[in-house]
Short mmCIF file of C-alpha atoms and ligand atoms in Angstrom, two decimals:
data_model
loop_
_atom_site.label_atom_id
_atom_site.label_comp_id
_atom_site.label_asym_id
_atom_site.label_seq_id
_atom_site.Cartn_x
_atom_site.Cartn_y
_atom_site.Cartn_z
CA MET A 4 -11.43 1.09 -9.74
CA LEU A 5 -11.91 1.24 -5.98
CA GLU A 6 -14.56 3.08 -4.09
CA LEU A 7 -15.26 3.34 -0.39
CA VAL A 8 -18.73 4.64 0.37
CA ASN A 9 -19.51 5.77 3.92
CA VAL A 10 -17.33 3.11 5.50
CA ASN A 11 -17.53 2.70 9.28
CA THR A 12 -15.06 0.41 11.01
CA TYR A 13 -14.80 -0.45 14.70
CA TYR A 14 -12.39 -2.15 17.06
CA GLY A 15 -14.87 -3.29 19.69
CA ASN A 16 -16.40 -0.02 20.86
CA ILE A 17 -13.77 2.17 19.24
CA HIS A 18 -15.20 3.85 16.17
CA ALA A 19 -12.02 4.00 14.08
CA LEU A 20 -13.43 4.99 10.65
CA LYS A 21 -16.35 7.39 10.41
CA ASP A 22 -18.22 7.60 7.11
CA VAL A 23 -15.07 7.32 5.05
CA SER A 24 -15.58 7.80 1.31
CA ILE A 25 -12.61 7.52 -1.04
CA LYS A 26 -12.34 6.94 -4.80
CA VAL A 27 -9.32 5.55 -6.62
CA GLU A 28 -9.20 5.68 -10.41
CA GLN A 29 -7.59 3.04 -12.58
CA GLY A 30 -3.86 3.66 -13.14
CA GLU A 31 -3.35 6.49 -10.65
CA ILE A 32 -1.32 6.86 -7.48
CA ILE A 33 -3.34 8.32 -4.65
CA THR A 34 -2.23 8.96 -1.12
CA LEU A 35 -3.92 9.07 2.25
CA ILE A 36 -2.09 11.25 4.75
CA GLY A 37 -2.73 12.04 8.39
CA ALA A 38 -1.27 12.02 11.87
CA ASN A 39 -0.53 9.00 14.01
CA GLY A 40 -3.72 7.15 14.87
CA ALA A 41 -5.88 9.03 12.34
CA GLY A 42 -7.13 5.74 10.86
CA LYS A 43 -4.93 5.32 7.79
CA THR A 44 -3.93 1.72 8.47
CA THR A 45 -7.50 0.88 9.43
CA THR A 46 -8.63 2.20 6.05
CA LEU A 47 -6.28 -0.23 4.27
CA MET A 48 -7.34 -3.10 6.54
CA SER A 49 -10.98 -2.33 5.80
CA ILE A 50 -10.28 -2.54 2.07
CA SER A 51 -8.23 -5.74 2.21
CA GLY A 52 -10.76 -7.48 4.45
CA ILE A 53 -8.47 -7.89 7.46
CA VAL A 54 -10.70 -5.63 9.57
CA PRO A 55 -14.08 -5.72 7.81
CA PRO A 56 -16.19 -2.55 8.00
CA ARG A 57 -19.34 -2.66 10.08
CA SER A 58 -21.25 -0.55 7.56
CA GLY A 59 -20.77 1.11 4.21
CA GLU A 60 -19.50 -0.31 0.94
CA VAL A 61 -16.12 -1.17 -0.53
CA LEU A 62 -16.44 -1.55 -4.30
CA PHE A 63 -13.61 -3.03 -6.35
CA GLU A 64 -14.27 -2.61 -10.06
CA GLY A 65 -17.90 -2.02 -9.19
CA LYS A 66 -18.24 -5.21 -7.14
CA PRO A 67 -18.89 -5.08 -3.38
CA ILE A 68 -16.02 -6.79 -1.57
CA GLN A 69 -16.74 -5.83 2.05
CA GLY A 70 -17.17 -8.98 4.11
CA MET A 71 -15.21 -11.16 1.67
CA PRO A 72 -12.29 -13.12 3.16
CA PRO A 73 -8.87 -11.48 2.58
CA HIS A 74 -7.50 -14.27 0.36
CA GLU A 75 -10.43 -13.90 -2.04
CA ILE A 76 -9.81 -10.18 -2.19
CA VAL A 77 -6.13 -10.85 -2.99
CA SER A 78 -7.08 -13.24 -5.75
CA MET A 79 -9.20 -10.48 -7.33
CA GLY A 80 -6.02 -8.42 -7.76
CA LEU A 81 -5.94 -6.29 -4.66
CA CYS A 82 -2.88 -6.70 -2.50
CA GLN A 83 -1.64 -4.98 0.67
CA VAL A 84 1.93 -4.38 1.81
CA PRO A 85 1.50 -4.05 5.56
CA GLU A 86 3.20 -1.53 7.81
CA GLY A 87 6.28 -2.93 9.49
CA ARG A 88 6.87 -5.09 6.41
CA ARG A 89 5.97 -8.47 7.96
CA ILE A 90 8.06 -10.63 5.71
CA PHE A 91 8.71 -14.23 6.78
CA PRO A 92 11.99 -13.87 8.72
CA LEU A 93 13.04 -17.52 8.60
CA LEU A 94 12.33 -18.01 4.92
CA THR A 95 14.84 -16.97 2.29
CA VAL A 96 14.25 -14.08 -0.07
CA SER A 97 13.25 -16.45 -2.84
CA GLU A 98 10.92 -18.44 -0.57
CA ASN A 99 9.26 -15.19 0.57
CA LEU A 100 8.65 -14.34 -3.08
CA ASP A 101 7.18 -17.81 -3.74
CA MET A 102 4.70 -17.16 -0.93
CA GLY A 103 3.52 -14.04 -2.74
CA ALA A 104 2.62 -16.15 -5.78
CA PHE A 105 1.08 -19.07 -3.96
CA LEU A 106 -2.47 -18.39 -5.15
CA ARG A 107 -1.35 -18.37 -8.79
CA LYS A 108 -1.39 -21.27 -11.22
CA ASP A 109 0.23 -19.60 -14.25
CA SER A 110 3.77 -20.80 -13.54
CA ALA A 111 5.34 -19.39 -16.71
CA GLN A 112 4.03 -15.93 -15.83
CA VAL A 113 5.17 -16.35 -12.24
CA LYS A 114 8.71 -17.02 -13.45
CA GLN A 115 8.53 -13.92 -15.64
CA ASP A 116 7.32 -11.80 -12.72
CA LEU A 117 10.10 -13.17 -10.53
CA ASP A 118 12.65 -12.04 -13.10
CA TYR A 119 10.93 -8.66 -13.16
CA VAL A 120 11.12 -8.09 -9.39
CA TYR A 121 14.76 -9.18 -9.31
CA GLU A 122 15.43 -6.66 -12.07
CA LEU A 123 13.53 -4.01 -10.13
CA PHE A 124 15.51 -4.79 -6.95
CA PRO A 125 18.96 -6.17 -7.87
CA ARG A 126 19.85 -6.25 -4.16
CA LEU A 127 17.22 -8.91 -3.63
CA SER A 128 18.55 -10.87 -6.54
CA GLU A 129 21.99 -10.92 -4.91
CA ARG A 130 20.41 -12.10 -1.67
CA ARG A 131 18.07 -14.82 -2.97
CA THR A 132 19.26 -17.43 -0.51
CA GLN A 133 19.54 -15.13 2.52
CA GLN A 134 16.94 -15.37 5.29
CA GLY A 135 14.45 -12.52 5.22
CA GLY A 136 15.00 -11.66 8.87
CA THR A 137 18.68 -10.94 8.27
CA LEU A 138 18.02 -8.28 5.61
CA SER A 139 18.35 -4.57 6.39
CA GLY A 140 15.18 -2.54 6.96
CA GLY A 141 15.28 -1.14 3.44
CA GLU A 142 15.84 -4.56 1.92
CA GLN A 143 12.93 -5.96 3.92
CA GLN A 144 10.71 -3.19 2.57
CA MET A 145 11.87 -4.06 -0.95
CA LEU A 146 11.07 -7.71 -0.26
CA ALA A 147 7.62 -6.87 1.10
CA ILE A 148 6.80 -4.84 -2.02
CA SER A 149 8.21 -7.55 -4.28
CA ARG A 150 6.24 -10.26 -2.51
CA ALA A 151 3.06 -8.27 -3.11
CA LEU A 152 3.98 -7.79 -6.77
CA MET A 153 4.29 -11.58 -7.12
CA ALA A 154 0.52 -11.73 -6.62
CA ARG A 155 0.16 -9.59 -9.80
CA PRO A 156 -1.97 -6.96 -8.14
CA ARG A 157 -3.94 -4.50 -10.18
CA LEU A 158 -4.27 -2.38 -7.07
CA LEU A 159 -1.43 -2.21 -4.58
CA LEU A 160 -2.06 -0.90 -1.06
CA LEU A 161 1.13 0.39 0.53
CA ASP A 162 1.23 1.15 4.26
CA GLU A 163 4.00 3.56 5.29
CA PRO A 164 6.76 2.31 3.01
CA SER A 165 9.12 5.01 4.34
CA LEU A 166 8.76 4.01 8.00
CA GLY A 167 12.08 3.73 9.81
CA LEU A 168 14.22 3.94 6.68
CA ALA A 169 17.16 6.22 5.87
CA PRO A 170 16.29 9.08 3.47
CA ILE A 171 18.41 7.67 0.64
CA ILE A 172 16.62 4.30 0.81
CA VAL A 173 13.25 6.04 1.01
CA LYS A 174 14.10 7.91 -2.18
CA GLN A 175 14.95 4.66 -3.96
CA ILE A 176 11.75 2.99 -2.77
CA PHE A 177 9.65 5.91 -3.97
CA GLN A 178 11.34 5.85 -7.37
CA ILE A 179 10.44 2.19 -7.66
CA ILE A 180 6.85 2.87 -6.59
CA ARG A 181 6.58 5.33 -9.46
CA LYS A 182 8.18 2.83 -11.83
CA ILE A 183 5.77 0.04 -10.83
CA ASN A 184 2.88 2.40 -11.51
CA GLU A 185 4.23 3.53 -14.88
CA GLU A 186 5.47 0.20 -16.24
CA ASN A 187 2.56 -2.02 -15.24
CA GLN A 188 -0.32 0.44 -14.91
CA THR A 189 -0.60 -0.83 -11.34
CA THR A 190 -2.90 1.44 -9.41
CA ILE A 191 -1.37 2.47 -6.08
CA PHE A 192 -3.02 3.52 -2.83
CA LEU A 193 -0.26 4.90 -0.65
CA VAL A 194 -0.59 5.55 3.07
CA GLU A 195 2.14 7.78 4.46
CA GLN A 196 3.06 9.89 7.43
CA ASN A 197 5.70 11.55 5.28
CA ALA A 198 3.15 13.77 3.57
CA ASN A 199 5.68 15.76 1.62
CA LEU A 200 7.07 12.72 -0.10
CA ALA A 201 3.70 11.09 -0.63
CA LEU A 202 2.23 14.18 -2.28
CA GLN A 203 5.20 14.36 -4.61
CA VAL A 204 4.58 10.89 -5.98
CA ALA A 205 0.76 10.86 -5.92
CA ALA A 206 -1.53 12.82 -8.23
CA ARG A 207 -4.22 13.30 -5.59
CA GLY A 208 -4.51 13.01 -1.87
CA TYR A 209 -6.94 12.56 0.98
CA VAL A 210 -6.34 13.95 4.45
CA MET A 211 -7.63 12.00 7.42
CA GLU A 212 -8.18 13.23 10.98
CA THR A 213 -9.53 11.13 13.83
CA GLY A 214 -11.25 8.63 11.60
CA ARG A 215 -12.73 11.06 9.09
CA VAL A 216 -11.65 12.30 5.67
CA THR A 217 -11.39 16.07 6.14
CA MET A 218 -9.95 17.15 2.81
CA THR A 219 -9.30 15.87 -0.69
CA ASP A 220 -7.61 17.63 -3.59
CA SER A 221 -4.85 17.39 -6.16
CA SER A 222 -1.42 16.90 -4.62
CA ASP A 223 -0.33 20.30 -5.93
CA ASN A 224 -3.19 22.02 -4.17
CA LEU A 225 -2.62 20.09 -0.95
CA LEU A 226 1.09 20.95 -1.01
CA ALA A 227 0.16 24.63 -1.33
CA ASN A 228 -2.62 24.51 1.28
CA GLU A 229 -1.81 26.45 4.47
CA GLU A 230 -3.61 24.04 6.81
CA VAL A 231 -1.86 21.05 5.26
CA LYS A 232 1.47 22.85 5.40
CA ASN A 233 1.04 23.68 9.07
CA ALA A 234 -0.22 20.29 10.14
CA TYR A 235 1.67 17.84 7.94
CA LEU A 236 4.46 19.38 5.95
CA GLY A 237 6.51 20.82 8.79
CA MET A 238 7.06 24.13 7.00
CA GLY A 239 5.07 26.43 9.28
P1 ATP B 2 -0.31 5.05 12.46
O1 ATP B 2 0.35 5.87 11.44
O2 ATP B 2 0.17 5.32 13.84
O3 ATP B 2 -0.37 3.58 12.12
P2 ATP B 2 -3.01 5.28 11.54
O4 ATP B 2 -3.50 6.55 10.96
O5 ATP B 2 -2.67 4.21 10.60
O6 ATP B 2 -1.81 5.59 12.50
P3 ATP B 2 -4.75 3.37 12.77
O7 ATP B 2 -3.68 2.40 13.06
O8 ATP B 2 -5.66 3.08 11.64
O9 ATP B 2 -4.12 4.80 12.56
O10 ATP B 2 -5.58 3.59 14.10
C1 ATP B 2 -6.81 4.32 14.16
C2 ATP B 2 -7.39 4.23 15.55
O11 ATP B 2 -7.81 2.89 15.83
C3 ATP B 2 -6.42 4.60 16.66
O12 ATP B 2 -7.10 5.32 17.62
C4 ATP B 2 -5.95 3.26 17.19
O13 ATP B 2 -5.61 3.35 18.55
C5 ATP B 2 -7.16 2.39 17.00
N1 ATP B 2 -6.76 0.99 16.76
C6 ATP B 2 -5.97 0.53 15.78
N2 ATP B 2 -5.82 -0.81 15.85
C7 ATP B 2 -6.54 -1.20 16.90
C8 ATP B 2 -6.81 -2.48 17.51
N3 ATP B 2 -6.30 -3.60 17.02
N4 ATP B 2 -7.58 -2.49 18.61
C9 ATP B 2 -8.12 -1.35 19.11
N5 ATP B 2 -7.91 -0.13 18.59
C10 ATP B 2 -7.15 -0.05 17.51
#
C-alpha cells in the first residue's frame, strides 16, 4: 500500500533521513520505533508531504506522491495525526471534527462517520460543545485521532499517540487503534517511543537510528531481540 524507497530528507544541511526504505501492506499495523531524534517524525512528515524528501520515492498504492502538496495527499486517503495532537484549541469538539471532513463532499457518509467516532469515543460525544483546548491530554489525543478518521483515511499515520498520557489512557487509546484497524481495515503506521506497547499492537516493526533503518522484523522477533531489549524495551 505504501512504499518508501531510498528516501533522503534534509532540514537545510541536516541530513535527517538516510536512504530510508519501508513497506506497509494493506490492512496491517506497522510500527517505527527509535530513540529521540532518530528521525521517526521526519519519516511521517516525508510521507504526508509536510517535509518533502530531497530524493527517493514515496509510493502510495503504486503512485509516486513525493512532491505532492499535503492536502492532495490527504484527499488520496492518507492522513497524519501529528505529535503533540495539534487540535484547534478555540474550536469546539464538533467543529474540530468538521475540520477533519472539510475536503469531503459526501455529507451523508460524513454524518455516518461522525456517529462512528462518537461511538468510538463516548467522552467526545459528551463534550461536543466544549472547546478543544479545555480537554484533558487524553481527550485531545482522542480528538486528534477522531479528526483524522473524519477524513476517511485508508492509511493512518500516528505520531506518538502515547506521549504525555497516563498509562490507563494509553491503554484505552491503543485498544481503539486496534479496533479502528480491525473494523475498517484502516492500515496504520504507528510511530512510538514506547516500543513495548507499539510492538504489542503492530504485526511488524522497523527500528530507526540516526536517520537510518537498522532493523526490521516481526514484532515477536523484535520483542525477543537482545539488542532491541537493551536499547528500547528497558528490560536489560
Ligand atoms: P522525537 O521522538 O524526539 O520526535 P524523532 O525520531 O521523531 O524524535 P525527528 O523529529 O524526526 O526525530 O528528528 C530527526 C532529526 O532531525 C533530529 O536530529 C532533529 O534535531 C532534526 N530536526 C527535526 N526537525 C527539524 C527542523 N524543523 N529543523 C532542523 N532540524 C530538525
